[in-house]
Tab-separated table of C-alpha atoms and ligand atoms in Angstrom:
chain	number	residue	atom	x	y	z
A	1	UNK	CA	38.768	1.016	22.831
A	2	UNK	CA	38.596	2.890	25.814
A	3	UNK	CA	37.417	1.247	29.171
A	4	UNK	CA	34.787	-0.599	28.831
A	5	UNK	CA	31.523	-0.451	30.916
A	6	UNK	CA	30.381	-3.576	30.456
A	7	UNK	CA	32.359	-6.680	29.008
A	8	UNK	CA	30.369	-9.842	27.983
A	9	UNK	CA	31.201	-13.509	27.843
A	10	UNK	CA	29.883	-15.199	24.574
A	11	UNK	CA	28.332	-14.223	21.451
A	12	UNK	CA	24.986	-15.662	21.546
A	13	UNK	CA	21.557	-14.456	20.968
A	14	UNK	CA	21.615	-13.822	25.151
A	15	UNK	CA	25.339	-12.385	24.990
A	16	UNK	CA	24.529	-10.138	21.975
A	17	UNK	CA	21.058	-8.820	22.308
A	18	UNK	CA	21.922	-7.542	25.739
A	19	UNK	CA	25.435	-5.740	24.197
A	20	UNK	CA	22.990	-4.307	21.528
A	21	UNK	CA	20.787	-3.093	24.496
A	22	UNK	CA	23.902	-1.926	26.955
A	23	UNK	CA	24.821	0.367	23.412
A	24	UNK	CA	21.516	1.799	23.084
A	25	UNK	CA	21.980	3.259	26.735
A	26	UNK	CA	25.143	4.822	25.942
A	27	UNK	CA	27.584	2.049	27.465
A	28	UNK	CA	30.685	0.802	25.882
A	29	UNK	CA	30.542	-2.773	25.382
A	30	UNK	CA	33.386	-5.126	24.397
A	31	UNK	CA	31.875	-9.003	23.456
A	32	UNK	CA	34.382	-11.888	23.385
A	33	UNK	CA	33.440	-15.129	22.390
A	34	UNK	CA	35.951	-17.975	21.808
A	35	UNK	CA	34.258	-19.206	18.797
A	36	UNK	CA	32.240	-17.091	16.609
A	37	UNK	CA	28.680	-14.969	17.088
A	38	UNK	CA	26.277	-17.208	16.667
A	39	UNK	CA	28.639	-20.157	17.061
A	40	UNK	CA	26.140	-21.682	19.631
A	41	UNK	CA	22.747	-22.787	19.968
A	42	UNK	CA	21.608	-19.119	18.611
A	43	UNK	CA	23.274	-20.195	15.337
A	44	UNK	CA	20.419	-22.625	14.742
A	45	UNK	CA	17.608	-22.745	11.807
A	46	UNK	CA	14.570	-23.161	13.362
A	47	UNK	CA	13.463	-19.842	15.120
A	48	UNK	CA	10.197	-19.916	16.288
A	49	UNK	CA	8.836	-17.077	18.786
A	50	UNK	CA	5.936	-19.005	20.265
A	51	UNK	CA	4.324	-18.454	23.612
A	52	UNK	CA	3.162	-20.564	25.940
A	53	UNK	CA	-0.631	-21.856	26.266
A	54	UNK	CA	-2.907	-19.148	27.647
A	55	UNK	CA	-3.744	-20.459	31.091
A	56	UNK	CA	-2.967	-21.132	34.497
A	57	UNK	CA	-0.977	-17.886	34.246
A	58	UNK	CA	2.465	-17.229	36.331
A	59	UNK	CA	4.993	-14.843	36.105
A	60	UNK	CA	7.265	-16.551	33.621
A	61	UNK	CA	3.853	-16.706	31.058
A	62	UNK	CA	3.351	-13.047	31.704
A	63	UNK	CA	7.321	-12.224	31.543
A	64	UNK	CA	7.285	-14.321	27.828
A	65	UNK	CA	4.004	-12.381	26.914
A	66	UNK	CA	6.222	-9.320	27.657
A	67	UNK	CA	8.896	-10.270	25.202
A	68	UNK	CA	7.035	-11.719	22.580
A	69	UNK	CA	5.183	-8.408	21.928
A	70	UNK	CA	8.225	-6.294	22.603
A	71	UNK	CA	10.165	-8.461	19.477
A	72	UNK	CA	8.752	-6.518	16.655
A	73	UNK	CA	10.144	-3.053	17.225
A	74	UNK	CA	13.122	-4.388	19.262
A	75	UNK	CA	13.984	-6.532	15.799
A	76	UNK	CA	13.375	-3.749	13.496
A	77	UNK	CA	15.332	-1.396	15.090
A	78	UNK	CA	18.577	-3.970	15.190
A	79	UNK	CA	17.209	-4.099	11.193
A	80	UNK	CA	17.567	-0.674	10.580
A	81	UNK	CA	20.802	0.102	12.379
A	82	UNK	CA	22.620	-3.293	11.083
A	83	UNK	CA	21.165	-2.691	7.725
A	84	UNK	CA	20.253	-6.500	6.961
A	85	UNK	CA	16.626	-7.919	7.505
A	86	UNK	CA	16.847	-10.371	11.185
A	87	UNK	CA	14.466	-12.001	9.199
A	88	UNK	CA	11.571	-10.885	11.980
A	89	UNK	CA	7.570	-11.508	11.201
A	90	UNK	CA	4.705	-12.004	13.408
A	91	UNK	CA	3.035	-14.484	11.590
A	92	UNK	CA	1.606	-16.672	13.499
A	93	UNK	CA	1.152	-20.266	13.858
A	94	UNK	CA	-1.283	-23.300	12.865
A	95	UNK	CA	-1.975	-25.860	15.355
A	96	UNK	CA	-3.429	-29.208	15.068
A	97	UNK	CA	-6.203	-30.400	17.526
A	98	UNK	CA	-6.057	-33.809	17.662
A	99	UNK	CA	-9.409	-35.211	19.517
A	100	UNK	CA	-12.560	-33.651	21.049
A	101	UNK	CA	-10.613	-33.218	24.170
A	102	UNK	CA	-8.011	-31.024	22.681
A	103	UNK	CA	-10.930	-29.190	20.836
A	104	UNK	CA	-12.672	-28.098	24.272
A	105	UNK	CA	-9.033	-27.068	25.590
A	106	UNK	CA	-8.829	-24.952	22.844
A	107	UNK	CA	-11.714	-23.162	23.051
A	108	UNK	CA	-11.607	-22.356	26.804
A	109	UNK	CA	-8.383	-21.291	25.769
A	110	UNK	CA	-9.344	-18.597	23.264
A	111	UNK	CA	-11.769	-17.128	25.512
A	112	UNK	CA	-8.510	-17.362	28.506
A	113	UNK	CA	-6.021	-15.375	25.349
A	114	UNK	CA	-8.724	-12.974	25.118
A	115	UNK	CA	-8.337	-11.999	29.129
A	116	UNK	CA	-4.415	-13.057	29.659
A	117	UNK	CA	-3.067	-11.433	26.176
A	118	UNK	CA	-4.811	-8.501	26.683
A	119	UNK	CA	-6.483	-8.689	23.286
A	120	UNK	CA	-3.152	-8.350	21.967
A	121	UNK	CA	-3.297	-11.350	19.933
A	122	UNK	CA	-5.805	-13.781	19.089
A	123	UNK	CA	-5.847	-17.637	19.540
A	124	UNK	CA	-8.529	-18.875	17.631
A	125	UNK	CA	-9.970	-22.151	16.877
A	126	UNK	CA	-10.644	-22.936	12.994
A	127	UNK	CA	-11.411	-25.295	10.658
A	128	UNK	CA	-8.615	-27.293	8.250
A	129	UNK	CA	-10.487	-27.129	5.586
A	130	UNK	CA	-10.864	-23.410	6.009
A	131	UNK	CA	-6.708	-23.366	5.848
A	132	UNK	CA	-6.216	-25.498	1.919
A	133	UNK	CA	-2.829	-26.978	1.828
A	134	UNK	CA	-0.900	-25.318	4.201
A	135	UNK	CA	-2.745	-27.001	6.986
A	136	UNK	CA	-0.706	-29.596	9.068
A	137	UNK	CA	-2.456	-32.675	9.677
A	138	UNK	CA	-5.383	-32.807	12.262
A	139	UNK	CA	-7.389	-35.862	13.111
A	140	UNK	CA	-10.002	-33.657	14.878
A	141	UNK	CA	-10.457	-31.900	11.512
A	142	UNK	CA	-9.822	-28.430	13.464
A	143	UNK	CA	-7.038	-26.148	14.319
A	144	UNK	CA	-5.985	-23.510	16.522
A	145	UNK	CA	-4.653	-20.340	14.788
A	146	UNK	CA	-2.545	-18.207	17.090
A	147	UNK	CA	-1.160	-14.352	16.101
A	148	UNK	CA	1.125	-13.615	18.936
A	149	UNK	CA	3.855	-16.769	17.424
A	150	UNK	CA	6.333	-15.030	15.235
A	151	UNK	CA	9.432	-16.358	13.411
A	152	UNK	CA	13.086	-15.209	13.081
A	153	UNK	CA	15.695	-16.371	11.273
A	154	UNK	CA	18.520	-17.373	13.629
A	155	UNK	CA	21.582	-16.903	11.594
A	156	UNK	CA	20.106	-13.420	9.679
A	157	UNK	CA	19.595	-12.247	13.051
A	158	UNK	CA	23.367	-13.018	14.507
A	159	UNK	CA	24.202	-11.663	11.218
A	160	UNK	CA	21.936	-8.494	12.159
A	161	UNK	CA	23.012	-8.447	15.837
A	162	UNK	CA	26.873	-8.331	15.202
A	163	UNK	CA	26.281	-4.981	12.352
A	164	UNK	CA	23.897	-3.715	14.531
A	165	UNK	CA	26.625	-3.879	17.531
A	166	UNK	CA	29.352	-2.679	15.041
A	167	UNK	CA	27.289	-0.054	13.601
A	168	UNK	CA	27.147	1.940	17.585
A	169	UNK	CA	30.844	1.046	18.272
A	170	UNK	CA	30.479	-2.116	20.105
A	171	UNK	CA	33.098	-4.053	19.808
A	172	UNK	CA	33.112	-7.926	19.163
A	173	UNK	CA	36.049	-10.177	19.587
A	174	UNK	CA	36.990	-13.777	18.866
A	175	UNK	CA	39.747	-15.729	19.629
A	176	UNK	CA	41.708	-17.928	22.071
A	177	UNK	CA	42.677	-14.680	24.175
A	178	UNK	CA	39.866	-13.127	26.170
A	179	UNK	CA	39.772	-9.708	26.750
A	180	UNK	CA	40.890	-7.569	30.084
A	181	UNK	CA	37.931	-7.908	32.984
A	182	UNK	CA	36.845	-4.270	32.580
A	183	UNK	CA	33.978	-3.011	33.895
A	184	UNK	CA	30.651	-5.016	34.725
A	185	UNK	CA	31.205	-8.644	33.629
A	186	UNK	CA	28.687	-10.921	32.039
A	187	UNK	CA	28.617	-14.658	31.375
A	188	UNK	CA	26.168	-15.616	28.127
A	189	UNK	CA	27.982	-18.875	27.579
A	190	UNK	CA	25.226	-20.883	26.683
A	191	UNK	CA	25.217	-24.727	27.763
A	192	UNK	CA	29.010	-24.848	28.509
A	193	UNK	CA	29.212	-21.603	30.622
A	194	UNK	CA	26.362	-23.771	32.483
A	195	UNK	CA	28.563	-26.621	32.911
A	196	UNK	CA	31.258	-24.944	34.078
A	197	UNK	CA	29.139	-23.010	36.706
A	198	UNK	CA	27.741	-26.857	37.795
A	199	UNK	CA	31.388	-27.656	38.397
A	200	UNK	CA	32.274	-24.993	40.097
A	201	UNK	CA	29.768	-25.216	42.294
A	202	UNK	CA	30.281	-28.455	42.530
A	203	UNK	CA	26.718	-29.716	41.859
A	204	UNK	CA	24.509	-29.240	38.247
A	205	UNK	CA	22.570	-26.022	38.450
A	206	UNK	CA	22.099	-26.521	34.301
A	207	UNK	CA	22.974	-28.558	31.605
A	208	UNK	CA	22.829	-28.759	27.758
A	209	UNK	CA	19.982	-30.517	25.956
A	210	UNK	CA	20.884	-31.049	22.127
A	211	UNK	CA	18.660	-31.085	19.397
A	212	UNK	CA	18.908	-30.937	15.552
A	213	UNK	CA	17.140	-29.598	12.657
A	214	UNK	CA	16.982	-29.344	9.004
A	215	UNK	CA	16.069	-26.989	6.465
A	216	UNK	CA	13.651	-27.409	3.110
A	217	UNK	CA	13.550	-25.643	-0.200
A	218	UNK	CA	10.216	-24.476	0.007
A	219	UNK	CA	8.609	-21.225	-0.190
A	220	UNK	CA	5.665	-20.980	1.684
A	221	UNK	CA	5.700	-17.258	1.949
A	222	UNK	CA	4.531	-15.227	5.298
A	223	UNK	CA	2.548	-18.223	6.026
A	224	UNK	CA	2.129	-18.864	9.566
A	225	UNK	CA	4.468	-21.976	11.142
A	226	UNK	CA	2.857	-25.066	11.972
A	227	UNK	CA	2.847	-27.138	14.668
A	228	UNK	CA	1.324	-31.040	14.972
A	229	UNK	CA	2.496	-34.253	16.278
A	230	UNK	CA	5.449	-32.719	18.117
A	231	UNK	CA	6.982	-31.275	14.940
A	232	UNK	CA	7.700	-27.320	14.291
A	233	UNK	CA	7.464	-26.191	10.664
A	234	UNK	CA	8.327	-22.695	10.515
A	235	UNK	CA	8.706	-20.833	7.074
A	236	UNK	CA	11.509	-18.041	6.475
A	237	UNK	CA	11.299	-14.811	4.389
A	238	UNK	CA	14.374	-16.990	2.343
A	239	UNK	CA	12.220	-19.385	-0.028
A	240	UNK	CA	12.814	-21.945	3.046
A	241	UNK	CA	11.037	-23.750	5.252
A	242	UNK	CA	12.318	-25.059	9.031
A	243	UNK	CA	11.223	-28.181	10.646
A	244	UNK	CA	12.408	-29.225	14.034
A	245	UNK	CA	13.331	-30.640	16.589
A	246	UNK	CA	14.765	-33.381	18.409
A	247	UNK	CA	15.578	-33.191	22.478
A	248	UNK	CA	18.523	-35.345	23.710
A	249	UNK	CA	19.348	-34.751	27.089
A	250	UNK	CA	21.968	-37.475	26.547
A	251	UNK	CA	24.641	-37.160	23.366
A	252	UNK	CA	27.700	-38.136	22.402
A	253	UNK	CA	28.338	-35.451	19.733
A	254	UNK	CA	27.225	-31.587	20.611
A	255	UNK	CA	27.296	-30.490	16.947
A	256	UNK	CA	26.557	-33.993	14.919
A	257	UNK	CA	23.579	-34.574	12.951
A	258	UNK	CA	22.496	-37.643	12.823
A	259	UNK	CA	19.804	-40.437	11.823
A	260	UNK	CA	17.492	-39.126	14.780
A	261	UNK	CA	17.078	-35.966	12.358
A	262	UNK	CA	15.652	-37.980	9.181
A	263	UNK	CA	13.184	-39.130	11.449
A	264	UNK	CA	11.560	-35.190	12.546
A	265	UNK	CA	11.914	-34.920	8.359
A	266	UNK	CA	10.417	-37.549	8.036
A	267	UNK	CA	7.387	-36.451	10.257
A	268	UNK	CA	7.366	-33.321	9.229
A	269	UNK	CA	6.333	-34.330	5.265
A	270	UNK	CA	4.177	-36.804	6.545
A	271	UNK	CA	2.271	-33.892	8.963
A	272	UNK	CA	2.063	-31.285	6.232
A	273	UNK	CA	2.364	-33.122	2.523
A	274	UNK	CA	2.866	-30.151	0.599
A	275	UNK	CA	6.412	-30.458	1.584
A	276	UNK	CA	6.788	-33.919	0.099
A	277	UNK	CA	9.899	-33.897	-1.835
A	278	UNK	CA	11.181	-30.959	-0.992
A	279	UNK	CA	14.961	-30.554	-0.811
A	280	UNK	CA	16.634	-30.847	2.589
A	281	UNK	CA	19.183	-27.536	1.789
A	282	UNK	CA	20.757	-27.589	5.497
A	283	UNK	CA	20.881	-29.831	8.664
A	284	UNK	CA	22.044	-28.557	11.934
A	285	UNK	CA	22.965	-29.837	15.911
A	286	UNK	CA	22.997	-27.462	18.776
A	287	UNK	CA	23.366	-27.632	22.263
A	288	UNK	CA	19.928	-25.618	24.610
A	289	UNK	CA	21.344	-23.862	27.772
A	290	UNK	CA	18.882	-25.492	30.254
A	291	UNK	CA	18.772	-23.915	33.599
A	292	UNK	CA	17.886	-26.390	37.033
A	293	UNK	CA	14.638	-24.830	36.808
A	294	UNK	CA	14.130	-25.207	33.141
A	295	UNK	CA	13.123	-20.884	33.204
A	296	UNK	CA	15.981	-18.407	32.456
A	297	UNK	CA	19.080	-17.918	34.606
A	298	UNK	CA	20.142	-14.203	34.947
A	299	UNK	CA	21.067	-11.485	37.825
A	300	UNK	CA	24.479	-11.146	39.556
A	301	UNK	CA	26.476	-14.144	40.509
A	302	UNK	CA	25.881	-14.369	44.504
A	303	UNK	CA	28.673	-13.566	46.191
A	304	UNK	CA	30.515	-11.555	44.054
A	305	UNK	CA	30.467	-7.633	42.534
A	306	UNK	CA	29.565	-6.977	39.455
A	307	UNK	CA	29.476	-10.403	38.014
A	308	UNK	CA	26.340	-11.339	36.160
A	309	UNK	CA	25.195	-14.810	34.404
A	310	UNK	CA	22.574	-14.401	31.075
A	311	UNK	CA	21.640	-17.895	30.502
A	312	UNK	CA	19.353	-20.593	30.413
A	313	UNK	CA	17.365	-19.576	27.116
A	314	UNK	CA	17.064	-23.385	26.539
A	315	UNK	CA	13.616	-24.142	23.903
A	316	UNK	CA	12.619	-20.053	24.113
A	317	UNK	CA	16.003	-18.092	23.649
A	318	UNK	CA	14.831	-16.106	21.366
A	319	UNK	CA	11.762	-15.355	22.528
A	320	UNK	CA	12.728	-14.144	25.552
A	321	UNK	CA	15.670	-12.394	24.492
A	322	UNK	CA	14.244	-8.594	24.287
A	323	UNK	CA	13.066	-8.729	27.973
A	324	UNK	CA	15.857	-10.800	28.750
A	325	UNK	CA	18.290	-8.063	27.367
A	326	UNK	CA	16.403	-5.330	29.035
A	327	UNK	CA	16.058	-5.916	32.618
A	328	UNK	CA	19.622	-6.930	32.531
A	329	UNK	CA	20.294	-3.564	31.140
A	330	UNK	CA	18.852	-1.930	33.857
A	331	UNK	CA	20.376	-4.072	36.252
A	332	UNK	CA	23.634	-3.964	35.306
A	333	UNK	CA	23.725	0.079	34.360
A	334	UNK	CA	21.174	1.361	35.946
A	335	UNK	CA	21.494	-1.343	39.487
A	336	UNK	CA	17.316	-1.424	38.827
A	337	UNK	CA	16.410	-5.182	39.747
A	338	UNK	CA	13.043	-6.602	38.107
A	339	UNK	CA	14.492	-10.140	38.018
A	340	UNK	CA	11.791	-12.439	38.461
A	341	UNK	CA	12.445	-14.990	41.331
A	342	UNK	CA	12.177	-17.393	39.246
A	343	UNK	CA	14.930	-16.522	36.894
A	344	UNK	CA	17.408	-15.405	39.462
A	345	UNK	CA	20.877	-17.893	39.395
A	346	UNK	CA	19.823	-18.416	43.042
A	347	UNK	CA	17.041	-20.291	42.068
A	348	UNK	CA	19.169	-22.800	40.131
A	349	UNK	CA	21.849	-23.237	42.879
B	1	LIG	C1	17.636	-27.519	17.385
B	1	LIG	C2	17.302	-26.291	18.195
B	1	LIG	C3	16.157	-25.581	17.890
B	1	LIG	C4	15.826	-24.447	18.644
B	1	LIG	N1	14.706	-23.752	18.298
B	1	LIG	C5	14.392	-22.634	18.974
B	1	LIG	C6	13.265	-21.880	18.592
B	1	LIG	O1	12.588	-22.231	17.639
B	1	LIG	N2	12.981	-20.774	19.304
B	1	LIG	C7	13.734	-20.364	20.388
B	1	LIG	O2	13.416	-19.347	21.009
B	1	LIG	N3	14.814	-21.066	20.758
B	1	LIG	C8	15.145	-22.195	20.082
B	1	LIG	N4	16.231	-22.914	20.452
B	1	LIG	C9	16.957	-22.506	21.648
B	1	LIG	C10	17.877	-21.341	21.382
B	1	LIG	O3	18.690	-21.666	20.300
B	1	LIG	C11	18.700	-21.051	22.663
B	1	LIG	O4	17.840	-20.825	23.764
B	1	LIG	C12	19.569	-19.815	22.485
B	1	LIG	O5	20.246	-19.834	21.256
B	1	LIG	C13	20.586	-19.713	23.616
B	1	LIG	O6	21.367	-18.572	23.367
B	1	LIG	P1	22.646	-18.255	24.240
B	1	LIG	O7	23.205	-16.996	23.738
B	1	LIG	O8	22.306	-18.349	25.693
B	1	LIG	O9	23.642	-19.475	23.985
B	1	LIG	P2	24.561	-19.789	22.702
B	1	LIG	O10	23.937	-19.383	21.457
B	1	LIG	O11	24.955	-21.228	22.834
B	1	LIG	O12	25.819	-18.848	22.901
B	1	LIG	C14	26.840	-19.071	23.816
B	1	LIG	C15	28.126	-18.589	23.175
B	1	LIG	O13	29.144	-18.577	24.174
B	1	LIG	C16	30.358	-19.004	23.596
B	1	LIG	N5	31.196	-19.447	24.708
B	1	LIG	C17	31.072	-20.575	25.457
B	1	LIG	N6	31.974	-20.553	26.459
B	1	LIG	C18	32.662	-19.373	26.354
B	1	LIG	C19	33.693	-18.756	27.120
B	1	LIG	N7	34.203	-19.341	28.205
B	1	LIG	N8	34.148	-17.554	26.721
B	1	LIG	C20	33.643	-16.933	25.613
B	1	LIG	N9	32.667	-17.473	24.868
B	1	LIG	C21	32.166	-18.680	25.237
B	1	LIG	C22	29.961	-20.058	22.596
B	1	LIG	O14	30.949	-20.211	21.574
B	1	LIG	C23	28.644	-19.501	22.063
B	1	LIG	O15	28.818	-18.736	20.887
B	1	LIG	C24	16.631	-24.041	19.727
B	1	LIG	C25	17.802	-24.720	20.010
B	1	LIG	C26	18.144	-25.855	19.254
B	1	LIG	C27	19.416	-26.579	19.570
């Protein structure tokens, strides 16, 4: 390929959805990752799109907002020009309330959602009964239903991402041999790239946090994902059903499942009993990029020239990936800087 203008480190949902996004402005992008796309945490099965409560707002609530509404149209289009389905909906998501307390909360948050989303999405309180068996467990009787939480399924939409990349003459390489440095460089290395960084800095500005999920045979249709007693149950478009996750800051094993898993399986048919005796078709480890500050870490490298980090995704990669993808974009091509302070690698170091 000729020079590129922008050469990425690691083919991730960060690493990828920003090359898709570079393309789309008419850069060339090369990708290298020294796995596989997807190889990472983005190579996961769980895939939930779920915002954050609607209150005590702050920039990171309002930059997630951003993203999460952006996702539908940024998805299809990656659809369209990869020619397979990301496995994208906006479905929603069930919540169980578990006491009176959590049933005030709830409503003072659906009249907050009705100010802070902009009526863009409802979060509504209902009844379990009012749900039949799809309801998760809820010892207050009531949930909250939420339509801003959508799904995705990881590995359709690495799938998606590398034809979509293809398809407007990215180019994606794998391999023990990295590319030549041309152009702007970017480092989407997930958990390791943020290990390395903590060495070379020569204190942790991030670290990996594993967790592990599993997969059911279950169709439950477009029916919105569930989450109660600290267990995600999110259906695919694939006759499947996701439940997740566990959160080890501490592992031996990045990529080994374990007994730790039959316990959030365990939960998880206990919590919503229409999935008793369903078939576990798939079990999974990753490793979460987690940032110092827990929020995203992206924007140049201080110190350096056109050297830029797009990590930290940790429990809301995906999520944030569209906005993620864009203001880096414009950084990087267009030297327009919307960081949030927040997010910038300075704020880790
Ligand atoms: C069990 C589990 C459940 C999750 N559930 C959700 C969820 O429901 N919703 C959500 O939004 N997020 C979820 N996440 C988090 C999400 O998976 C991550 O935030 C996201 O995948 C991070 O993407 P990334 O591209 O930054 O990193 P990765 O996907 O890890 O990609 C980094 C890539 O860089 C490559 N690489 C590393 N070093 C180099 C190098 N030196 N040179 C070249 N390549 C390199 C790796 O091989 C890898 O492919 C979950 C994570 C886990 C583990």
């Amino acid at each position: 390929m000729a020079m590129a203008d922008v050469t990425i480190f690691g083919a991730g949902i960060a690493g990828m959805t920003l090359a898709w996004t570079c393309l789309q402005r008419g850069a060339k992008v090369q990708i290298w990752d020294k796995r596989a796309p997807g190889a990472g945490a983005s190579g996961g099965l769980v895939g939930a799109l779920a915002p954050h409560v609607p209150e005590q707002w702050i920039p990171k609530k309002a930059f997630q907002l951003e993203s999460l509404l952006m996702a539908e149209p940024f998805w299809t289009e990656i659809g369209g020009a990869a020619g397979k389905d990301p496995g994208y909906s906006r479905s929603g998501r069930l919540q169980a309330i578990a006491d009176g307390a959590g049933l005030l909360l709830a409503r003072s948050r659906h009249e907050n959602a009705k100010v802070l989303w902009e009526g863009k999405a409802r979060w509504d309180v209902v009844q379990a009964a009012q749900v039949g068996s799809w309801a998760p467990r809820s010892e207050s009787g009531w949930l909250v239903h939420d339509t801003l939480t959508a799904r995705l399924n990881p590995r359709l939409a690495c799938a998606a991402l590398v034809a979509a990349i293809e398809s407007e003459g990215g180019q994606i390489l794998t391999g023990n041999t990295p590319p030549d440095l041309e152009g702007k460089i970017v480092y989407a290395t997930g958990y390791e790239g943020l290990l390395e960084f903590s060495e070379a800095m020569g204190r942790e500005v991030g670290n990996g946090v594993k967790g592990q999920g599993a997969l059911l045979k279950y169709d439950a249709g477009n029916a919105p994902q569930l989450f109660a007693e600290g267990v995600h149950v999110v259906p695919h478009s694939n006759g499947t059903v996701a439940v997740g996750s566990t959160s080890e800051r501490y592992y031996d094993t990045p990529d080994v499942v374990d007994e730790q898993l039959d316990a959030v399986i365990e939960k998880a048919m206990q919590v919503v009993p229409v999935l008793q005796g369903a078939e576990v078709v798939d079990r999974w480890a990753g490793v979460r990029p987690r940032a110092k500050t827990r929020a995203p870490m992206i924007g140049p490298v201080p110190d350096t020239k056109d050297v830029f980090i797009s990590n930290g995704g940790f429990k809301i990669g995906f999520g944030m990936a569209p906005k993620v993808a864009t203001i880096m974009a414009d950084l990087i091509l267009d030297g327009i800087d919307t960081i949030p302070d927040d997010f910038r690698v300075e704020a880790s170091l």
